[in-house]
mmCIF file of C-alpha atoms and ligand atoms in Angstrom:
data_model
loop_
_atom_site.group_PDB
_atom_site.id
_atom_site.type_symbol
_atom_site.label_atom_id
_atom_site.label_comp_id
_atom_site.label_asym_id
_atom_site.label_seq_id
_atom_site.Cartn_x
_atom_site.Cartn_y
_atom_site.Cartn_z
ATOM 1 C CA UNK A 56 -3.014 -30.331 -32.163
ATOM 2 C CA UNK A 57 -2.099 -27.202 -30.299
ATOM 3 C CA UNK A 58 -3.753 -25.465 -27.576
ATOM 4 C CA UNK A 59 -4.203 -21.652 -27.630
ATOM 5 C CA UNK A 60 -5.965 -19.014 -25.531
ATOM 6 C CA UNK A 61 -8.697 -17.124 -27.628
ATOM 7 C CA UNK A 62 -8.930 -13.427 -26.190
ATOM 8 C CA UNK A 63 -12.270 -11.892 -26.371
ATOM 9 C CA UNK A 64 -12.744 -8.033 -25.638
ATOM 10 C CA UNK A 65 -15.560 -6.162 -24.263
ATOM 11 C CA UNK A 66 -18.612 -5.730 -26.752
ATOM 12 C CA UNK A 67 -18.186 -1.838 -25.946
ATOM 13 C CA UNK A 68 -15.178 -1.844 -28.074
ATOM 14 C CA UNK A 69 -17.246 -3.103 -30.938
ATOM 15 C CA UNK A 70 -19.413 0.019 -30.716
ATOM 16 C CA UNK A 71 -16.579 2.369 -31.170
ATOM 17 C CA UNK A 72 -17.089 2.920 -35.022
ATOM 18 C CA UNK A 73 -14.172 4.676 -36.613
ATOM 19 C CA UNK A 74 -12.151 4.682 -33.367
ATOM 20 C CA UNK A 75 -12.336 0.896 -32.892
ATOM 21 C CA UNK A 76 -8.959 0.455 -34.516
ATOM 22 C CA UNK A 77 -7.358 2.721 -31.829
ATOM 23 C CA UNK A 78 -8.901 0.763 -28.902
ATOM 24 C CA UNK A 79 -7.932 -2.551 -30.470
ATOM 25 C CA UNK A 80 -4.461 -1.420 -31.000
ATOM 26 C CA UNK A 81 -4.044 -0.323 -27.427
ATOM 27 C CA UNK A 82 -5.473 -3.442 -26.047
ATOM 28 C CA UNK A 83 -3.134 -5.480 -28.270
ATOM 29 C CA UNK A 84 -0.184 -3.527 -26.994
ATOM 30 C CA UNK A 85 -1.344 -3.950 -23.341
ATOM 31 C CA UNK A 86 -1.664 -7.765 -23.916
ATOM 32 C CA UNK A 87 1.893 -7.810 -25.366
ATOM 33 C CA UNK A 88 3.037 -6.060 -22.307
ATOM 34 C CA UNK A 89 1.890 -8.454 -19.889
ATOM 35 C CA UNK A 90 3.664 -11.305 -21.649
ATOM 36 C CA UNK A 91 6.799 -9.296 -22.286
ATOM 37 C CA UNK A 92 8.864 -11.496 -19.785
ATOM 38 C CA UNK A 93 7.728 -14.815 -21.305
ATOM 39 C CA UNK A 94 7.887 -16.862 -24.382
ATOM 40 C CA UNK A 95 4.656 -16.468 -26.273
ATOM 41 C CA UNK A 96 3.000 -15.952 -29.721
ATOM 42 C CA UNK A 97 0.366 -13.452 -30.644
ATOM 43 C CA UNK A 98 -1.788 -15.048 -33.611
ATOM 44 C CA UNK A 99 -4.288 -13.145 -35.461
ATOM 45 C CA UNK A 100 -6.660 -15.128 -37.772
ATOM 46 C CA UNK A 101 -9.372 -13.211 -39.542
ATOM 47 C CA UNK A 102 -9.909 -10.717 -36.608
ATOM 48 C CA UNK A 103 -9.544 -13.551 -33.939
ATOM 49 C CA UNK A 104 -6.847 -12.951 -31.484
ATOM 50 C CA UNK A 105 -5.038 -16.193 -30.125
ATOM 51 C CA UNK A 106 -2.193 -16.361 -27.632
ATOM 52 C CA UNK A 107 0.070 -19.279 -27.837
ATOM 53 C CA UNK A 108 2.213 -20.018 -24.694
ATOM 54 C CA UNK A 109 3.785 -22.913 -23.076
ATOM 55 C CA UNK A 110 2.042 -22.518 -19.649
ATOM 56 C CA UNK A 111 -1.796 -21.935 -20.207
ATOM 57 C CA UNK A 112 -2.428 -21.311 -16.662
ATOM 58 C CA UNK A 113 0.077 -18.756 -16.430
ATOM 59 C CA UNK A 114 -1.140 -17.236 -19.584
ATOM 60 C CA UNK A 115 -4.788 -16.951 -18.402
ATOM 61 C CA UNK A 116 -3.386 -15.431 -15.039
ATOM 62 C CA UNK A 117 -1.835 -12.771 -17.151
ATOM 63 C CA UNK A 118 -4.663 -12.058 -19.377
ATOM 64 C CA UNK A 119 -6.929 -11.787 -16.231
ATOM 65 C CA UNK A 120 -5.032 -8.585 -15.485
ATOM 66 C CA UNK A 121 -5.631 -6.931 -18.770
ATOM 67 C CA UNK A 122 -8.430 -4.175 -18.812
ATOM 68 C CA UNK A 123 -10.701 -4.541 -21.744
ATOM 69 C CA UNK A 124 -10.354 -8.450 -22.006
ATOM 70 C CA UNK A 125 -13.757 -9.833 -21.347
ATOM 71 C CA UNK A 126 -13.273 -13.688 -21.802
ATOM 72 C CA UNK A 127 -10.384 -16.029 -22.315
ATOM 73 C CA UNK A 128 -11.255 -19.279 -23.848
ATOM 74 C CA UNK A 129 -9.008 -22.346 -23.973
ATOM 75 C CA UNK A 130 -9.025 -23.491 -27.704
ATOM 76 C CA UNK A 131 -7.936 -26.619 -29.291
ATOM 77 C CA UNK A 132 -6.695 -26.170 -32.884
ATOM 78 C CA UNK A 133 -7.372 -29.269 -34.976
ATOM 79 C CA UNK A 134 -7.500 -30.192 -38.633
ATOM 80 C CA UNK A 135 -10.795 -29.246 -40.426
ATOM 81 C CA UNK A 136 -12.440 -32.627 -40.951
ATOM 82 C CA UNK A 137 -15.575 -33.874 -39.325
ATOM 83 C CA UNK A 138 -13.916 -36.840 -37.562
ATOM 84 C CA UNK A 139 -11.517 -34.766 -35.597
ATOM 85 C CA UNK A 140 -14.215 -32.094 -34.916
ATOM 86 C CA UNK A 141 -16.397 -34.665 -33.450
ATOM 87 C CA UNK A 142 -13.903 -36.336 -31.317
ATOM 88 C CA UNK A 143 -12.606 -32.826 -30.001
ATOM 89 C CA UNK A 144 -16.092 -31.622 -29.301
ATOM 90 C CA UNK A 145 -16.711 -34.681 -27.247
ATOM 91 C CA UNK A 146 -13.466 -34.179 -25.224
ATOM 92 C CA UNK A 147 -14.403 -30.554 -24.569
ATOM 93 C CA UNK A 148 -17.832 -31.461 -23.004
ATOM 94 C CA UNK A 149 -15.938 -33.049 -20.070
ATOM 95 C CA UNK A 150 -14.515 -29.864 -19.016
ATOM 96 C CA UNK A 151 -17.891 -28.624 -18.079
ATOM 97 C CA UNK A 152 -20.246 -29.591 -15.213
ATOM 98 C CA UNK A 153 -23.627 -28.598 -16.638
ATOM 99 C CA UNK A 154 -26.062 -31.133 -17.854
ATOM 100 C CA UNK A 155 -27.296 -29.183 -20.966
ATOM 101 C CA UNK A 156 -25.263 -27.999 -23.872
ATOM 102 C CA UNK A 157 -25.498 -26.288 -27.268
ATOM 103 C CA UNK A 158 -23.171 -26.598 -30.249
ATOM 104 C CA UNK A 159 -22.526 -23.256 -32.033
ATOM 105 C CA UNK A 160 -20.705 -23.529 -35.274
ATOM 106 C CA UNK A 161 -19.183 -20.762 -37.365
ATOM 107 C CA UNK A 162 -18.013 -21.597 -40.726
ATOM 108 C CA UNK A 163 -15.515 -18.985 -42.041
ATOM 109 C CA UNK A 164 -14.087 -21.388 -44.602
ATOM 110 C CA UNK A 165 -17.051 -21.749 -46.923
ATOM 111 C CA UNK A 166 -15.190 -24.333 -48.948
ATOM 112 C CA UNK A 167 -15.880 -26.774 -46.001
ATOM 113 C CA UNK A 168 -18.374 -29.187 -47.351
ATOM 114 C CA UNK A 169 -21.047 -28.963 -44.654
ATOM 115 C CA UNK A 170 -23.121 -25.931 -43.437
ATOM 116 C CA UNK A 171 -22.792 -24.773 -39.883
ATOM 117 C CA UNK A 172 -26.247 -26.259 -39.145
ATOM 118 C CA UNK A 173 -25.291 -29.531 -40.356
ATOM 119 C CA UNK A 174 -21.974 -29.526 -38.446
ATOM 120 C CA UNK A 175 -23.779 -28.641 -35.160
ATOM 121 C CA UNK A 176 -26.454 -31.198 -35.776
ATOM 122 C CA UNK A 177 -23.988 -33.993 -36.455
ATOM 123 C CA UNK A 178 -21.585 -33.116 -33.569
ATOM 124 C CA UNK A 179 -24.679 -32.720 -31.059
ATOM 125 C CA UNK A 180 -25.776 -36.268 -32.099
ATOM 126 C CA UNK A 181 -22.252 -37.593 -31.723
ATOM 127 C CA UNK A 182 -22.147 -36.317 -28.257
ATOM 128 C CA UNK A 183 -25.485 -37.593 -27.160
ATOM 129 C CA UNK A 184 -24.495 -40.982 -28.388
ATOM 130 C CA UNK A 185 -21.357 -41.137 -26.468
ATOM 131 C CA UNK A 186 -22.398 -39.516 -23.248
ATOM 132 C CA UNK A 187 -25.113 -40.603 -20.624
ATOM 133 C CA UNK A 188 -26.430 -37.487 -18.820
ATOM 134 C CA UNK A 189 -26.221 -34.756 -21.287
ATOM 135 C CA UNK A 190 -28.998 -33.201 -23.262
ATOM 136 C CA UNK A 191 -29.233 -30.597 -25.804
ATOM 137 C CA UNK A 192 -30.936 -27.193 -24.881
ATOM 138 C CA UNK A 193 -30.561 -24.504 -27.528
ATOM 139 C CA UNK A 194 -32.382 -21.745 -25.532
ATOM 140 C CA UNK A 195 -30.713 -21.716 -22.176
ATOM 141 C CA UNK A 196 -27.842 -24.328 -22.166
ATOM 142 C CA UNK A 197 -25.547 -24.851 -19.251
ATOM 143 C CA UNK A 198 -22.608 -24.437 -21.525
ATOM 144 C CA UNK A 199 -21.589 -24.077 -25.100
ATOM 145 C CA UNK A 200 -19.420 -26.013 -27.459
ATOM 146 C CA UNK A 201 -17.949 -23.554 -30.025
ATOM 147 C CA UNK A 202 -16.631 -24.926 -33.354
ATOM 148 C CA UNK A 203 -15.081 -22.382 -35.681
ATOM 149 C CA UNK A 204 -14.024 -23.751 -39.004
ATOM 150 C CA UNK A 205 -11.277 -22.047 -40.929
ATOM 151 C CA UNK A 206 -8.236 -23.287 -42.639
ATOM 152 C CA UNK A 207 -7.783 -25.018 -39.112
ATOM 153 C CA UNK A 208 -10.660 -25.725 -36.894
ATOM 154 C CA UNK A 209 -10.877 -24.444 -33.353
ATOM 155 C CA UNK A 210 -12.854 -26.109 -30.650
ATOM 156 C CA UNK A 211 -13.673 -24.608 -27.347
ATOM 157 C CA UNK A 212 -15.939 -24.860 -24.451
ATOM 158 C CA UNK A 213 -14.156 -23.501 -21.352
ATOM 159 C CA UNK A 214 -14.593 -19.816 -20.805
ATOM 160 C CA UNK A 215 -12.901 -17.738 -18.105
ATOM 161 C CA UNK A 216 -14.312 -14.374 -17.320
ATOM 162 C CA UNK A 217 -11.744 -11.408 -17.894
ATOM 163 C CA UNK A 218 -11.887 -8.330 -15.913
ATOM 164 C CA UNK A 219 -13.699 -6.471 -18.651
ATOM 165 C CA UNK A 220 -13.801 -2.628 -19.035
ATOM 166 C CA UNK A 221 -11.895 -0.742 -21.625
ATOM 167 C CA UNK A 222 -8.069 -0.914 -22.522
ATOM 168 C CA UNK A 223 -5.931 0.879 -20.113
ATOM 169 C CA UNK A 224 -4.656 4.173 -21.549
ATOM 170 C CA UNK A 225 -7.617 4.995 -23.767
ATOM 171 C CA UNK A 226 -9.669 7.357 -21.412
ATOM 172 C CA UNK A 227 -7.665 10.316 -20.249
ATOM 173 C CA UNK A 228 -5.825 10.315 -16.944
ATOM 174 C CA UNK A 229 -6.399 10.818 -13.381
ATOM 175 C CA UNK A 230 -4.562 11.747 -9.997
ATOM 176 C CA UNK A 231 -5.751 9.088 -7.521
ATOM 177 C CA UNK A 232 -5.560 10.212 -3.892
ATOM 178 C CA UNK A 233 -4.179 7.053 -2.497
ATOM 179 C CA UNK A 234 -4.261 6.496 1.179
ATOM 180 C CA UNK A 235 -3.374 3.296 2.869
ATOM 181 C CA UNK A 236 -6.995 2.330 3.373
ATOM 182 C CA UNK A 237 -9.252 -0.104 1.761
ATOM 183 C CA UNK A 238 -11.212 2.360 -0.361
ATOM 184 C CA UNK A 239 -8.820 4.315 -2.575
ATOM 185 C CA UNK A 240 -7.031 1.323 -4.180
ATOM 186 C CA UNK A 241 -10.368 0.010 -5.214
ATOM 187 C CA UNK A 242 -11.425 3.509 -6.690
ATOM 188 C CA UNK A 243 -8.076 3.510 -8.536
ATOM 189 C CA UNK A 244 -8.774 0.031 -9.952
ATOM 190 C CA UNK A 245 -12.302 0.969 -11.180
ATOM 191 C CA UNK A 246 -10.917 4.053 -13.039
ATOM 192 C CA UNK A 247 -8.072 1.968 -14.451
ATOM 193 C CA UNK A 248 -10.434 -0.731 -15.557
ATOM 194 C CA UNK A 249 -12.340 1.852 -17.564
ATOM 195 C CA UNK A 250 -9.141 2.784 -19.445
ATOM 196 C CA UNK A 251 -8.223 5.764 -17.317
ATOM 197 C CA UNK A 252 -4.423 6.125 -16.810
ATOM 198 C CA UNK A 253 -3.656 6.242 -13.108
ATOM 199 C CA UNK A 254 -1.039 8.376 -11.226
ATOM 200 C CA UNK A 255 -1.168 8.356 -7.430
ATOM 201 C CA UNK A 256 -0.599 11.019 -4.649
ATOM 202 C CA UNK A 257 -0.078 10.129 -0.843
ATOM 203 C CA UNK A 258 -0.028 12.763 1.711
ATOM 204 C CA UNK A 259 2.624 11.886 4.323
ATOM 205 C CA UNK A 260 2.767 13.382 7.791
ATOM 206 C CA UNK A 261 6.347 12.554 8.925
ATOM 207 C CA UNK A 262 7.107 11.741 11.707
ATOM 208 C CA UNK A 263 3.310 11.310 12.776
ATOM 209 C CA UNK A 264 2.919 8.768 9.990
ATOM 210 C CA UNK A 265 5.748 6.392 9.895
ATOM 211 C CA UNK A 266 8.050 5.258 7.144
ATOM 212 C CA UNK A 267 6.090 2.104 7.146
ATOM 213 C CA UNK A 268 2.899 3.745 6.182
ATOM 214 C CA UNK A 269 4.638 5.195 3.373
ATOM 215 C CA UNK A 270 5.892 1.668 2.334
ATOM 216 C CA UNK A 271 2.450 0.368 2.570
ATOM 217 C CA UNK A 272 1.141 3.000 0.160
ATOM 218 C CA UNK A 273 3.985 2.115 -2.239
ATOM 219 C CA UNK A 274 2.902 -1.528 -1.821
ATOM 220 C CA UNK A 275 -0.587 -0.790 -2.720
ATOM 221 C CA UNK A 276 0.552 1.250 -5.862
ATOM 222 C CA UNK A 277 2.739 -1.890 -6.711
ATOM 223 C CA UNK A 278 -0.523 -4.029 -6.594
ATOM 224 C CA UNK A 279 -2.516 -1.520 -8.852
ATOM 225 C CA UNK A 280 0.362 -1.614 -11.250
ATOM 226 C CA UNK A 281 -0.322 -5.192 -11.987
ATOM 227 C CA UNK A 282 -3.374 -3.685 -14.022
ATOM 228 C CA UNK A 283 -1.774 -0.754 -15.351
ATOM 229 C CA UNK A 284 1.815 -1.802 -16.130
ATOM 230 C CA UNK A 285 3.324 1.194 -14.730
ATOM 231 C CA UNK A 286 2.402 3.669 -12.139
ATOM 232 C CA UNK A 287 3.590 7.168 -10.981
ATOM 233 C CA UNK A 288 3.323 7.689 -7.287
ATOM 234 C CA UNK A 289 3.766 11.129 -5.735
ATOM 235 C CA UNK A 290 4.408 11.537 -2.031
ATOM 236 C CA UNK A 291 3.525 14.928 -0.833
ATOM 237 C CA UNK A 292 4.777 16.305 2.555
ATOM 238 C CA UNK A 293 1.753 17.107 4.534
ATOM 239 C CA UNK A 294 3.023 17.724 8.327
ATOM 240 C CA UNK A 295 3.391 21.638 7.998
ATOM 241 C CA UNK A 296 -0.145 21.901 6.668
ATOM 242 C CA UNK A 297 -1.522 19.645 9.137
ATOM 243 C CA UNK A 298 0.118 21.434 12.118
ATOM 244 C CA UNK A 299 -0.879 24.783 10.614
ATOM 245 C CA UNK A 300 -4.582 23.818 10.627
ATOM 246 C CA UNK A 301 -4.368 22.351 14.118
ATOM 247 C CA UNK A 302 -2.824 25.382 15.576
ATOM 248 C CA UNK A 303 -5.004 27.822 13.811
ATOM 249 C CA UNK A 304 -8.502 26.386 13.134
ATOM 250 C CA UNK A 305 -11.443 24.971 15.058
ATOM 251 C CA UNK A 306 -11.258 21.327 15.898
ATOM 252 C CA UNK A 307 -14.546 20.380 14.315
ATOM 253 C CA UNK A 308 -13.300 22.038 10.960
ATOM 254 C CA UNK A 309 -9.954 20.204 10.783
ATOM 255 C CA UNK A 310 -10.866 17.414 8.708
ATOM 256 C CA UNK A 311 -12.614 19.313 6.040
ATOM 257 C CA UNK A 312 -10.041 21.901 5.894
ATOM 258 C CA UNK A 313 -7.382 19.196 5.557
ATOM 259 C CA UNK A 314 -9.285 17.550 2.677
ATOM 260 C CA UNK A 315 -9.355 20.872 0.875
ATOM 261 C CA UNK A 316 -5.668 21.054 1.107
ATOM 262 C CA UNK A 317 -5.245 17.597 -0.034
ATOM 263 C CA UNK A 318 -7.526 18.403 -3.014
ATOM 264 C CA UNK A 319 -5.589 21.492 -3.927
ATOM 265 C CA UNK A 320 -2.289 19.787 -3.840
ATOM 266 C CA UNK A 321 -3.647 16.792 -5.942
ATOM 267 C CA UNK A 322 -4.869 19.453 -8.501
ATOM 268 C CA UNK A 323 -1.709 21.271 -8.538
ATOM 269 C CA UNK A 324 0.309 18.110 -9.252
ATOM 270 C CA UNK A 325 -2.182 17.226 -11.795
ATOM 271 C CA UNK A 326 -1.782 20.554 -13.613
ATOM 272 C CA UNK A 327 1.940 20.273 -13.274
ATOM 273 C CA UNK A 328 2.107 16.791 -14.911
ATOM 274 C CA UNK A 329 -0.703 17.249 -17.426
ATOM 275 C CA UNK A 330 -3.293 15.024 -15.720
ATOM 276 C CA UNK A 331 -6.859 15.526 -16.557
ATOM 277 C CA UNK A 332 -8.735 14.810 -13.226
ATOM 278 C CA UNK A 333 -8.647 13.634 -9.652
ATOM 279 C CA UNK A 334 -10.117 10.506 -8.094
ATOM 280 C CA UNK A 335 -10.861 9.626 -4.384
ATOM 281 C CA UNK A 336 -12.138 6.642 -2.552
ATOM 282 C CA UNK A 337 -15.012 8.264 -0.915
ATOM 283 C CA UNK A 338 -18.448 6.915 -0.673
ATOM 284 C CA UNK A 339 -21.398 8.869 0.260
ATOM 285 C CA UNK A 340 -22.323 8.863 3.979
ATOM 286 C CA UNK A 341 -19.562 6.270 4.897
ATOM 287 C CA UNK A 342 -18.008 8.522 7.479
ATOM 288 C CA UNK A 343 -18.574 12.030 8.983
ATOM 289 C CA UNK A 344 -16.309 13.765 6.314
ATOM 290 C CA UNK A 345 -18.151 12.049 3.475
ATOM 291 C CA UNK A 346 -21.549 13.771 3.683
ATOM 292 C CA UNK A 347 -23.118 15.440 0.687
ATOM 293 C CA UNK A 348 -22.128 18.857 2.293
ATOM 294 C CA UNK A 349 -18.620 17.515 3.011
ATOM 295 C CA UNK A 350 -18.040 16.492 -0.526
ATOM 296 C CA UNK A 351 -19.575 19.688 -1.910
ATOM 297 C CA UNK A 352 -16.988 21.762 0.254
ATOM 298 C CA UNK A 353 -13.978 19.481 -0.864
ATOM 299 C CA UNK A 354 -15.037 19.945 -4.511
ATOM 300 C CA UNK A 355 -15.054 23.821 -4.057
ATOM 301 C CA UNK A 356 -11.158 23.574 -3.538
ATOM 302 C CA UNK A 357 -10.608 21.711 -6.828
ATOM 303 C CA UNK A 358 -9.956 23.118 -10.218
ATOM 304 C CA UNK A 359 -10.637 20.033 -12.312
ATOM 305 C CA UNK A 360 -13.267 17.210 -12.236
ATOM 306 C CA UNK A 361 -13.183 15.002 -9.137
ATOM 307 C CA UNK A 362 -14.249 11.456 -9.652
ATOM 308 C CA UNK A 363 -15.526 9.250 -6.794
ATOM 309 C CA UNK A 364 -16.187 5.749 -8.306
ATOM 310 C CA UNK A 365 -17.241 4.369 -4.987
ATOM 311 C CA UNK A 366 -19.867 6.949 -4.416
ATOM 312 C CA UNK A 367 -22.839 4.664 -4.266
ATOM 313 C CA UNK A 368 -21.232 1.447 -3.086
ATOM 314 C CA UNK A 369 -21.643 -0.109 0.228
ATOM 315 C CA UNK A 370 -18.392 -0.883 2.355
ATOM 316 C CA UNK A 371 -18.959 -4.716 2.206
ATOM 317 C CA UNK A 372 -19.092 -4.691 -1.579
ATOM 318 C CA UNK A 373 -16.079 -2.401 -1.747
ATOM 319 C CA UNK A 374 -14.205 -4.891 0.523
ATOM 320 C CA UNK A 375 -15.265 -7.715 -1.963
ATOM 321 C CA UNK A 376 -13.598 -5.910 -4.784
ATOM 322 C CA UNK A 377 -10.604 -5.113 -2.628
ATOM 323 C CA UNK A 378 -10.134 -8.878 -1.993
ATOM 324 C CA UNK A 379 -10.610 -9.787 -5.563
ATOM 325 C CA UNK A 380 -7.959 -7.369 -6.853
ATOM 326 C CA UNK A 381 -5.613 -8.241 -4.123
ATOM 327 C CA UNK A 382 -5.324 -5.004 -2.199
ATOM 328 C CA UNK A 383 -7.308 -6.083 0.811
ATOM 329 C CA UNK A 384 -4.673 -7.905 2.879
ATOM 330 C CA UNK A 385 -2.339 -4.909 2.523
ATOM 331 C CA UNK A 386 -4.936 -2.314 3.281
ATOM 332 C CA UNK A 387 -5.730 -3.812 6.543
ATOM 333 C CA UNK A 388 -2.263 -3.773 7.952
ATOM 334 C CA UNK A 389 -2.391 -1.590 10.886
ATOM 335 C CA UNK A 390 -0.322 1.588 10.013
ATOM 336 C CA UNK A 391 -1.452 4.921 10.875
ATOM 337 C CA UNK A 392 -2.820 7.506 8.197
ATOM 338 C CA UNK A 393 -2.538 11.129 8.643
ATOM 339 C CA UNK A 394 -6.542 11.273 8.868
ATOM 340 C CA UNK A 395 -6.601 8.978 11.692
ATOM 341 C CA UNK A 396 -4.007 10.671 13.885
ATOM 342 C CA UNK A 397 -5.770 14.054 14.252
ATOM 343 C CA UNK A 398 -9.408 13.167 14.111
ATOM 344 C CA UNK A 399 -11.775 15.603 15.649
ATOM 345 C CA UNK A 400 -14.105 14.186 18.353
ATOM 346 C CA UNK A 401 -17.220 15.825 16.710
ATOM 347 C CA UNK A 402 -16.369 16.765 13.081
ATOM 348 C CA UNK A 403 -18.755 18.953 11.306
ATOM 349 C CA UNK A 404 -21.173 17.012 9.312
ATOM 350 C CA UNK A 405 -22.694 19.794 7.388
ATOM 351 C CA UNK A 406 -19.940 22.188 6.594
ATOM 352 C CA UNK A 407 -20.724 25.457 4.366
ATOM 353 C CA UNK A 408 -18.324 26.606 1.671
ATOM 354 C CA UNK A 409 -18.331 30.256 2.778
ATOM 355 C CA UNK A 410 -17.823 29.381 6.460
ATOM 356 C CA UNK A 411 -14.933 27.017 5.677
ATOM 357 C CA UNK A 412 -13.397 29.280 3.186
ATOM 358 C CA UNK A 413 -13.183 31.980 5.859
ATOM 359 C CA UNK A 414 -11.906 29.567 8.544
ATOM 360 C CA UNK A 415 -8.930 28.638 6.488
ATOM 361 C CA UNK A 416 -8.107 32.206 5.213
ATOM 362 C CA UNK A 417 -5.848 32.499 8.143
ATOM 363 C CA UNK A 418 -3.544 30.243 6.666
ATOM 364 C CA UNK A 419 -1.188 31.054 3.817
ATOM 365 C CA UNK A 420 -2.866 28.629 1.490
ATOM 366 C CA UNK A 421 -1.027 29.398 -1.911
ATOM 367 C CA UNK A 422 2.375 29.265 0.139
ATOM 368 C CA UNK A 423 1.815 26.120 1.746
ATOM 369 C CA UNK A 424 0.408 24.376 -1.342
ATOM 370 C CA UNK A 425 3.291 25.623 -3.459
ATOM 371 C CA UNK A 426 5.803 24.363 -0.724
ATOM 372 C CA UNK A 427 4.248 20.950 -0.600
ATOM 373 C CA UNK A 428 4.149 20.567 -4.364
ATOM 374 C CA UNK A 429 7.871 21.648 -4.661
ATOM 375 C CA UNK A 430 8.828 19.161 -1.951
ATOM 376 C CA UNK A 431 6.828 16.077 -3.383
ATOM 377 C CA UNK A 432 8.879 13.023 -3.881
ATOM 378 C CA UNK A 433 8.333 10.905 -6.990
ATOM 379 C CA UNK A 434 8.393 7.153 -7.187
ATOM 380 C CA UNK A 435 7.570 4.667 -10.010
HETATM 381 P P1 ATP B 248 -9.684 4.998 2.420
HETATM 382 O O1 ATP B 248 -9.821 3.437 2.659
HETATM 383 O O2 ATP B 248 -9.437 5.104 0.932
HETATM 384 O O3 ATP B 248 -8.459 5.525 3.222
HETATM 385 P P2 ATP B 248 -11.446 6.070 4.154
HETATM 386 O O4 ATP B 248 -12.974 5.444 4.127
HETATM 387 O O5 ATP B 248 -10.469 5.757 5.122
HETATM 388 O O6 ATP B 248 -10.833 5.846 2.684
HETATM 389 P P3 ATP B 248 -11.035 8.852 4.480
HETATM 390 O O7 ATP B 248 -9.869 8.556 5.383
HETATM 391 O O8 ATP B 248 -12.126 9.842 4.971
HETATM 392 O O9 ATP B 248 -11.801 7.658 4.025
HETATM 393 O O10 ATP B 248 -10.596 9.558 3.184
HETATM 394 C C1 ATP B 248 -11.398 9.613 1.993
HETATM 395 C C2 ATP B 248 -10.334 9.732 0.737
HETATM 396 O O11 ATP B 248 -9.375 10.780 0.748
HETATM 397 C C3 ATP B 248 -9.683 8.417 0.408
HETATM 398 O O12 ATP B 248 -10.308 7.401 -0.015
HETATM 399 C C4 ATP B 248 -8.587 8.876 -0.253
HETATM 400 O O13 ATP B 248 -8.867 9.030 -1.656
HETATM 401 C C5 ATP B 248 -8.103 10.323 0.235
HETATM 402 N N1 ATP B 248 -7.201 10.360 1.348
HETATM 403 C C6 ATP B 248 -7.485 10.295 2.534
HETATM 404 N N2 ATP B 248 -6.178 10.225 3.373
HETATM 405 C C7 ATP B 248 -5.212 10.255 2.376
HETATM 406 C C8 ATP B 248 -3.786 10.474 2.375
HETATM 407 N N3 ATP B 248 -3.101 10.423 3.533
HETATM 408 N N4 ATP B 248 -3.137 10.342 1.098
HETATM 409 C C9 ATP B 248 -3.966 10.295 -0.064
HETATM 410 N N5 ATP B 248 -5.265 10.394 -0.123
HETATM 411 C C10 ATP B 248 -5.959 10.394 1.035
HETATM 412 MG MG1 MG B 249 -8.346 6.380 4.986
#
């Protein structure tokens, strides 16, 4: 008998029609990538994907980082005969805590003498005879025992939820504005989880923001990399722009003008490196600069779609995801961000496009953006 991991992918991939093959291939490559430094085997049996590895727990951990994997099941591969099937099914019920179960049998090997229904019935009866507190519930069981009969038979009951979503790299690309805060890493993760290829840009105001703040952002990009395999991080110098705004613009308009510069640089880098869109960690109403009017004025500076996957999420829910993906502990480390250094006492909460365009026109916008893009550092 061998133990294997059965990998199931998001039902959405089944809906892809003619493109299904493309999505499956990408997912397969991504799974192979997370195992590339370990000894493993990728086994395909009639459309079913199995991973054979020495350390199952480690294998599960790896698969839980792959976007598009919806479920991981620990499977026992046994000989195809009723005696072995019954014994193995009985063993597998002890992996569950529920009180009601259902047997689901699939018979791919039609030469097996009994029908699926017969197998389910016989195995169910055997489990009832050999346990005390379990009952069958075919409508809403606490757990399933799955039996798949092929040349060999696969029995499984333990299911582990994967992160779901779509295979990474199947849905275009985005430039994530990655600050050191809680929100933007979560926004990046959510895009990656839907298959969007991630690149990050961080605006660094040396010496007002320390080297340590930059290291923190690199660390966050490193955590996101667990889900993406690789990640490009661009660090754009922002001090000159920030000082220019502070010296030439009204205090209550500092934040919104600064945001527009960030947006322009992000778009410029996106254009330079062939990246389709921009993503931010903004959430409507969260702070003064994230009002509807504020977001509209920021968008006005963009030349491509700007995505805000957290737009309708509450902070507590964003924090939950941050904990779950492992960025929270790093995000809360107390290093300053360029937005937290020069915060106006009363930022404008209802800025208007025309008004802000006029206010910023005293600056050499194109020159400043060009210089920042030219001096951007690259890490991966
Ligand atoms: P976060 O937790 O992501 O920092 P926040 O709630 O602190 O978000 P803001 O500081 O207003 O909100 O920033 C809003 C968004 O602008 C961020 O989510 C991020 O996408 C982007 N952003 C802000 N500061 C920077 C920066 N220094 N570098 C890159 N992006 C930034
Ligand atoms: Mg922030």
